PDB file of C-alpha atoms in Angstrom:
ATOM      1  CA  UNK A  82     160.915 274.574  63.384  1.00  0.00           C
ATOM      2  CA  UNK A  83     163.930 275.929  61.624  1.00  0.00           C
ATOM      3  CA  UNK A  84     166.792 273.471  61.164  1.00  0.00           C
ATOM      4  CA  UNK A  85     169.229 276.168  62.339  1.00  0.00           C
ATOM      5  CA  UNK A  86     167.378 276.272  65.674  1.00  0.00           C
ATOM      6  CA  UNK A  87     168.496 272.709  66.422  1.00  0.00           C
ATOM      7  CA  UNK A  88     172.223 273.361  66.051  1.00  0.00           C
ATOM      8  CA  UNK A  89     174.799 271.435  68.076  1.00  0.00           C
ATOM      9  CA  UNK A  90     175.211 274.257  70.611  1.00  0.00           C
ATOM     10  CA  UNK A  91     171.532 274.255  71.532  1.00  0.00           C
ATOM     11  CA  UNK A  92     171.451 270.474  71.781  1.00  0.00           C
ATOM     12  CA  UNK A  93     174.496 270.652  74.071  1.00  0.00           C
ATOM     13  CA  UNK A  94     172.764 273.363  76.112  1.00  0.00           C
ATOM     14  CA  UNK A  95     169.701 271.166  76.679  1.00  0.00           C
ATOM     15  CA  UNK A  96     171.916 268.224  77.688  1.00  0.00           C
ATOM     16  CA  UNK A  97     173.825 270.463  80.135  1.00  0.00           C
ATOM     17  CA  UNK A  98     170.543 271.711  81.642  1.00  0.00           C
ATOM     18  CA  UNK A  99     169.409 268.122  82.188  1.00  0.00           C
ATOM     19  CA  UNK A 100     172.760 267.217  83.788  1.00  0.00           C
ATOM     20  CA  UNK A 101     172.621 270.325  85.974  1.00  0.00           C
ATOM     21  CA  UNK A 102     169.107 269.468  87.115  1.00  0.00           C
ATOM     22  CA  UNK A 103     170.074 265.868  87.866  1.00  0.00           C
ATOM     23  CA  UNK A 104     173.052 266.892  89.979  1.00  0.00           C
ATOM     24  CA  UNK A 105     170.983 269.555  91.760  1.00  0.00           C
ATOM     25  CA  UNK A 106     168.447 266.870  92.722  1.00  0.00           C
ATOM     26  CA  UNK A 107     171.251 264.577  93.889  1.00  0.00           C
ATOM     27  CA  UNK A 108     172.796 267.408  95.927  1.00  0.00           C
ATOM     28  CA  UNK A 109     169.416 268.059  97.509  1.00  0.00           C
ATOM     29  CA  UNK A 110     169.512 264.533  98.964  1.00  0.00           C
ATOM     30  CA  UNK A 111     172.663 265.312 100.968  1.00  0.00           C
ATOM     31  CA  UNK A 112     172.086 265.589 104.713  1.00  0.00           C
ATOM     32  CA  UNK A 113     171.768 269.008 106.311  1.00  0.00           C
ATOM     33  CA  UNK A 114     174.507 270.358 108.546  1.00  0.00           C
ATOM     34  CA  UNK A 115     174.125 270.113 112.321  1.00  0.00           C
ATOM     35  CA  UNK A 116     175.895 273.423 112.866  1.00  0.00           C
ATOM     36  CA  UNK A 117     173.870 276.596 113.004  1.00  0.00           C
ATOM     37  CA  UNK A 118     174.475 279.079 110.147  1.00  0.00           C
ATOM     38  CA  UNK A 119     176.527 276.464 108.302  1.00  0.00           C
ATOM     39  CA  UNK A 120     175.426 276.041 104.689  1.00  0.00           C
ATOM     40  CA  UNK A 121     176.291 272.371 104.816  1.00  0.00           C
ATOM     41  CA  UNK A 122     177.462 270.044 102.071  1.00  0.00           C
ATOM     42  CA  UNK A 123     174.711 271.060  99.635  1.00  0.00           C
ATOM     43  CA  UNK A 124     176.005 274.537  98.880  1.00  0.00           C
ATOM     44  CA  UNK A 125     179.001 273.702  96.674  1.00  0.00           C
ATOM     45  CA  UNK A 126     177.163 271.258  94.391  1.00  0.00           C
ATOM     46  CA  UNK A 127     174.342 273.796  94.064  1.00  0.00           C
ATOM     47  CA  UNK A 128     176.834 276.520  93.118  1.00  0.00           C
ATOM     48  CA  UNK A 129     178.357 274.226  90.488  1.00  0.00           C
ATOM     49  CA  UNK A 130     174.920 273.318  89.133  1.00  0.00           C
ATOM     50  CA  UNK A 131     173.963 276.983  89.007  1.00  0.00           C
ATOM     51  CA  UNK A 132     177.083 277.921  87.065  1.00  0.00           C
ATOM     52  CA  UNK A 133     176.528 275.008  84.671  1.00  0.00           C
ATOM     53  CA  UNK A 134     172.889 275.999  84.182  1.00  0.00           C
ATOM     54  CA  UNK A 135     173.834 279.645  83.526  1.00  0.00           C
ATOM     55  CA  UNK A 136     176.357 278.587  80.899  1.00  0.00           C
ATOM     56  CA  UNK A 137     173.773 276.282  79.306  1.00  0.00           C
ATOM     57  CA  UNK A 138     171.150 279.054  79.198  1.00  0.00           C
ATOM     58  CA  UNK A 139     173.668 281.423  77.605  1.00  0.00           C
ATOM     59  CA  UNK A 140     174.522 278.763  75.026  1.00  0.00           C
ATOM     60  CA  UNK A 141     170.822 278.170  74.393  1.00  0.00           C
ATOM     61  CA  UNK A 142     170.144 281.866  73.839  1.00  0.00           C
ATOM     62  CA  UNK A 143     173.349 282.706  71.983  1.00  0.00           C
ATOM     63  CA  UNK A 144     174.663 279.661  70.049  1.00  0.00           C
ATOM     64  CA  UNK A 145     177.812 279.768  67.985  1.00  0.00           C
ATOM     65  CA  UNK A 146     177.809 281.282  64.521  1.00  0.00           C
ATOM     66  CA  UNK A 147     178.581 278.132  62.581  1.00  0.00           C
ATOM     67  CA  UNK A 148     176.764 274.850  62.805  1.00  0.00           C
ATOM     68  CA  UNK A 149     179.459 272.886  61.017  1.00  0.00           C
ATOM     69  CA  UNK A 150     180.709 269.582  62.267  1.00  0.00           C
ATOM     70  CA  UNK A 151     184.119 269.838  63.872  1.00  0.00           C
ATOM     71  CA  UNK A 152     186.698 267.485  62.426  1.00  0.00           C
ATOM     72  CA  UNK A 153     189.683 266.659  64.566  1.00  0.00           C
ATOM     73  CA  UNK A 154     193.129 266.343  63.049  1.00  0.00           C
ATOM     74  CA  UNK A 155     195.394 263.395  63.774  1.00  0.00           C
ATOM     75  CA  UNK A 156     197.288 265.426  66.391  1.00  0.00           C
ATOM     76  CA  UNK A 157     194.029 266.510  68.080  1.00  0.00           C
ATOM     77  CA  UNK A 158     192.799 262.895  68.241  1.00  0.00           C
ATOM     78  CA  UNK A 159     196.119 261.975  69.865  1.00  0.00           C
ATOM     79  CA  UNK A 160     195.693 264.743  72.477  1.00  0.00           C
ATOM     80  CA  UNK A 161     192.127 263.610  73.144  1.00  0.00           C
ATOM     81  CA  UNK A 162     193.361 260.054  73.683  1.00  0.00           C
ATOM     82  CA  UNK A 163     196.072 261.233  76.079  1.00  0.00           C
ATOM     83  CA  UNK A 164     193.567 263.294  78.086  1.00  0.00           C
ATOM     84  CA  UNK A 165     191.144 260.360  78.312  1.00  0.00           C
ATOM     85  CA  UNK A 166     194.006 258.096  79.421  1.00  0.00           C
ATOM     86  CA  UNK A 167     194.932 260.613  82.151  1.00  0.00           C
ATOM     87  CA  UNK A 168     191.325 260.708  83.382  1.00  0.00           C
ATOM     88  CA  UNK A 169     191.136 256.921  83.432  1.00  0.00           C
ATOM     89  CA  UNK A 170     194.494 256.723  85.239  1.00  0.00           C
ATOM     90  CA  UNK A 171     193.213 259.147  87.863  1.00  0.00           C
ATOM     91  CA  UNK A 172     189.947 257.274  88.410  1.00  0.00           C
ATOM     92  CA  UNK A 173     191.293 253.717  88.434  1.00  0.00           C
ATOM     93  CA  UNK A 174     194.552 254.665  90.132  1.00  0.00           C
ATOM     94  CA  UNK A 175     192.606 256.295  92.965  1.00  0.00           C
ATOM     95  CA  UNK A 176     190.424 253.217  93.319  1.00  0.00           C
ATOM     96  CA  UNK A 177     193.369 250.795  93.318  1.00  0.00           C
ATOM     97  CA  UNK A 178     196.204 252.713  94.982  1.00  0.00           C
ATOM     98  CA  UNK A 179     194.551 255.638  96.755  1.00  0.00           C
ATOM     99  CA  UNK A 180     194.819 259.368  96.164  1.00  0.00           C
ATOM    100  CA  UNK A 181     198.154 259.740  97.984  1.00  0.00           C
ATOM    101  CA  UNK A 182     199.955 257.539  95.440  1.00  0.00           C
ATOM    102  CA  UNK A 183     197.955 258.427  92.326  1.00  0.00           C
ATOM    103  CA  UNK A 184     197.885 262.224  92.562  1.00  0.00           C
ATOM    104  CA  UNK A 185     201.673 262.766  92.297  1.00  0.00           C
ATOM    105  CA  UNK A 186     201.875 260.471  89.251  1.00  0.00           C
ATOM    106  CA  UNK A 187     199.017 262.238  87.456  1.00  0.00           C
ATOM    107  CA  UNK A 188     200.354 265.637  88.501  1.00  0.00           C
ATOM    108  CA  UNK A 189     203.764 264.757  87.058  1.00  0.00           C
ATOM    109  CA  UNK A 190     202.274 263.587  83.749  1.00  0.00           C
ATOM    110  CA  UNK A 191     200.056 266.657  83.347  1.00  0.00           C
ATOM    111  CA  UNK A 192     202.827 269.054  84.388  1.00  0.00           C
ATOM    112  CA  UNK A 193     205.258 267.417  81.981  1.00  0.00           C
ATOM    113  CA  UNK A 194     202.781 267.684  79.112  1.00  0.00           C
ATOM    114  CA  UNK A 195     202.167 271.360  79.876  1.00  0.00           C
ATOM    115  CA  UNK A 196     205.893 272.090  80.126  1.00  0.00           C
ATOM    116  CA  UNK A 197     206.461 270.272  76.851  1.00  0.00           C
ATOM    117  CA  UNK A 198     203.963 272.476  75.018  1.00  0.00           C
ATOM    118  CA  UNK A 199     204.837 275.749  76.780  1.00  0.00           C
ATOM    119  CA  UNK A 200     208.629 275.419  76.568  1.00  0.00           C
ATOM    120  CA  UNK A 201     209.512 273.225  73.595  1.00  0.00           C
ATOM    121  CA  UNK A 202     213.085 274.563  73.492  1.00  0.00           C
ATOM    122  CA  UNK A 203     213.932 273.248  76.988  1.00  0.00           C
ATOM    123  CA  UNK A 204     216.056 270.059  76.982  1.00  0.00           C
ATOM    124  CA  UNK A 205     214.216 266.876  77.928  1.00  0.00           C
ATOM    125  CA  UNK A 206     216.298 266.035  81.010  1.00  0.00           C
ATOM    126  CA  UNK A 207     215.945 269.559  82.408  1.00  0.00           C
ATOM    127  CA  UNK A 208     212.188 269.434  81.787  1.00  0.00           C
ATOM    128  CA  UNK A 209     211.897 266.111  83.629  1.00  0.00           C
ATOM    129  CA  UNK A 210     213.925 267.345  86.615  1.00  0.00           C
ATOM    130  CA  UNK A 211     212.024 270.635  86.911  1.00  0.00           C
ATOM    131  CA  UNK A 212     208.679 268.833  86.583  1.00  0.00           C
ATOM    132  CA  UNK A 213     209.750 266.325  89.227  1.00  0.00           C
ATOM    133  CA  UNK A 214     210.739 269.119  91.637  1.00  0.00           C
ATOM    134  CA  UNK A 215     207.424 270.885  90.977  1.00  0.00           C
ATOM    135  CA  UNK A 216     205.478 267.645  91.529  1.00  0.00           C
ATOM    136  CA  UNK A 217     207.219 266.916  94.831  1.00  0.00           C
ATOM    137  CA  UNK A 218     206.678 270.476  96.115  1.00  0.00           C
ATOM    138  CA  UNK A 219     202.996 270.581  95.175  1.00  0.00           C
ATOM    139  CA  UNK A 220     202.343 267.058  96.507  1.00  0.00           C
ATOM    140  CA  UNK A 221     203.998 267.852  99.840  1.00  0.00           C
ATOM    141  CA  UNK A 222     202.092 271.151 100.081  1.00  0.00           C
ATOM    142  CA  UNK A 223     198.773 269.433  99.377  1.00  0.00           C
ATOM    143  CA  UNK A 224     199.546 266.729 101.931  1.00  0.00           C
ATOM    144  CA  UNK A 225     200.487 269.287 104.588  1.00  0.00           C
ATOM    145  CA  UNK A 226     197.389 271.393 103.967  1.00  0.00           C
ATOM    146  CA  UNK A 227     194.823 268.609 103.778  1.00  0.00           C
ATOM    147  CA  UNK A 228     196.179 265.834 105.989  1.00  0.00           C
ATOM    148  CA  UNK A 229     198.190 267.745 108.591  1.00  0.00           C
ATOM    149  CA  UNK A 230     196.474 271.137 108.857  1.00  0.00           C
ATOM    150  CA  UNK A 231     192.862 270.274 108.020  1.00  0.00           C
ATOM    151  CA  UNK A 232     192.985 266.661 109.278  1.00  0.00           C
ATOM    152  CA  UNK A 233     191.199 265.305 106.196  1.00  0.00           C
ATOM    153  CA  UNK A 234     191.138 261.558 105.795  1.00  0.00           C
ATOM    154  CA  UNK A 235     192.211 260.752 102.246  1.00  0.00           C
ATOM    155  CA  UNK A 236     190.703 257.756 100.544  1.00  0.00           C
ATOM    156  CA  UNK A 237     192.946 254.726 100.521  1.00  0.00           C
ATOM    157  CA  UNK A 238     192.931 252.319  97.616  1.00  0.00           C
ATOM    158  CA  UNK A 239     192.057 248.670  97.375  1.00  0.00           C
ATOM    159  CA  UNK A 240     195.706 247.591  97.113  1.00  0.00           C
ATOM    160  CA  UNK A 241     197.254 250.103  99.558  1.00  0.00           C
TER     161      UNK A 241
END
C-alpha cells in the first residue's frame, strides 16, 4: 500500500467509523417507546451516529491535501488547555454540584472568552457586566423552558 493512503485523515476517518458503530450499537440497546408512532429514544443517537459516519466516509474518500504533522503554537496550546479545563469543569461540576449550578458558571466563562476574542476593544468591566447579564438571561430562559414548561427533572449533584 502507498504510504500516502495511510494519512492522518484516513486514520481519523476509520477511528470515527468505529466510534460511530459503537454508539449505534449502544443506542440500539435503548428501550423502545410505548407510544405508537413515537420514534423513541433511539432516533437521536442514530441520527448523530449517521452524521458522524457520513463525515468519516467523506474524510476517508477525500482526505486533506497535506499529510504534514500539525504543530501547535504556544498560544494554541494555551487555548487547548483552557478548552479542556472547561470540559472538565462541566463534567465534574455537574457531578458534584448539579447542572443548575454548573451551567451558568460554564456559560459565563465561555461567553466571556468569546466576547474577549470578538470584541477586544471593549473595556474589561463592561465585558464582564454584559457577559453576566447574558448569562443570567440565558440561564433563566433555559430553566423556564426545561424545568417549568417541559417539566424536565435536572440532575442534581452529589453535594447539592
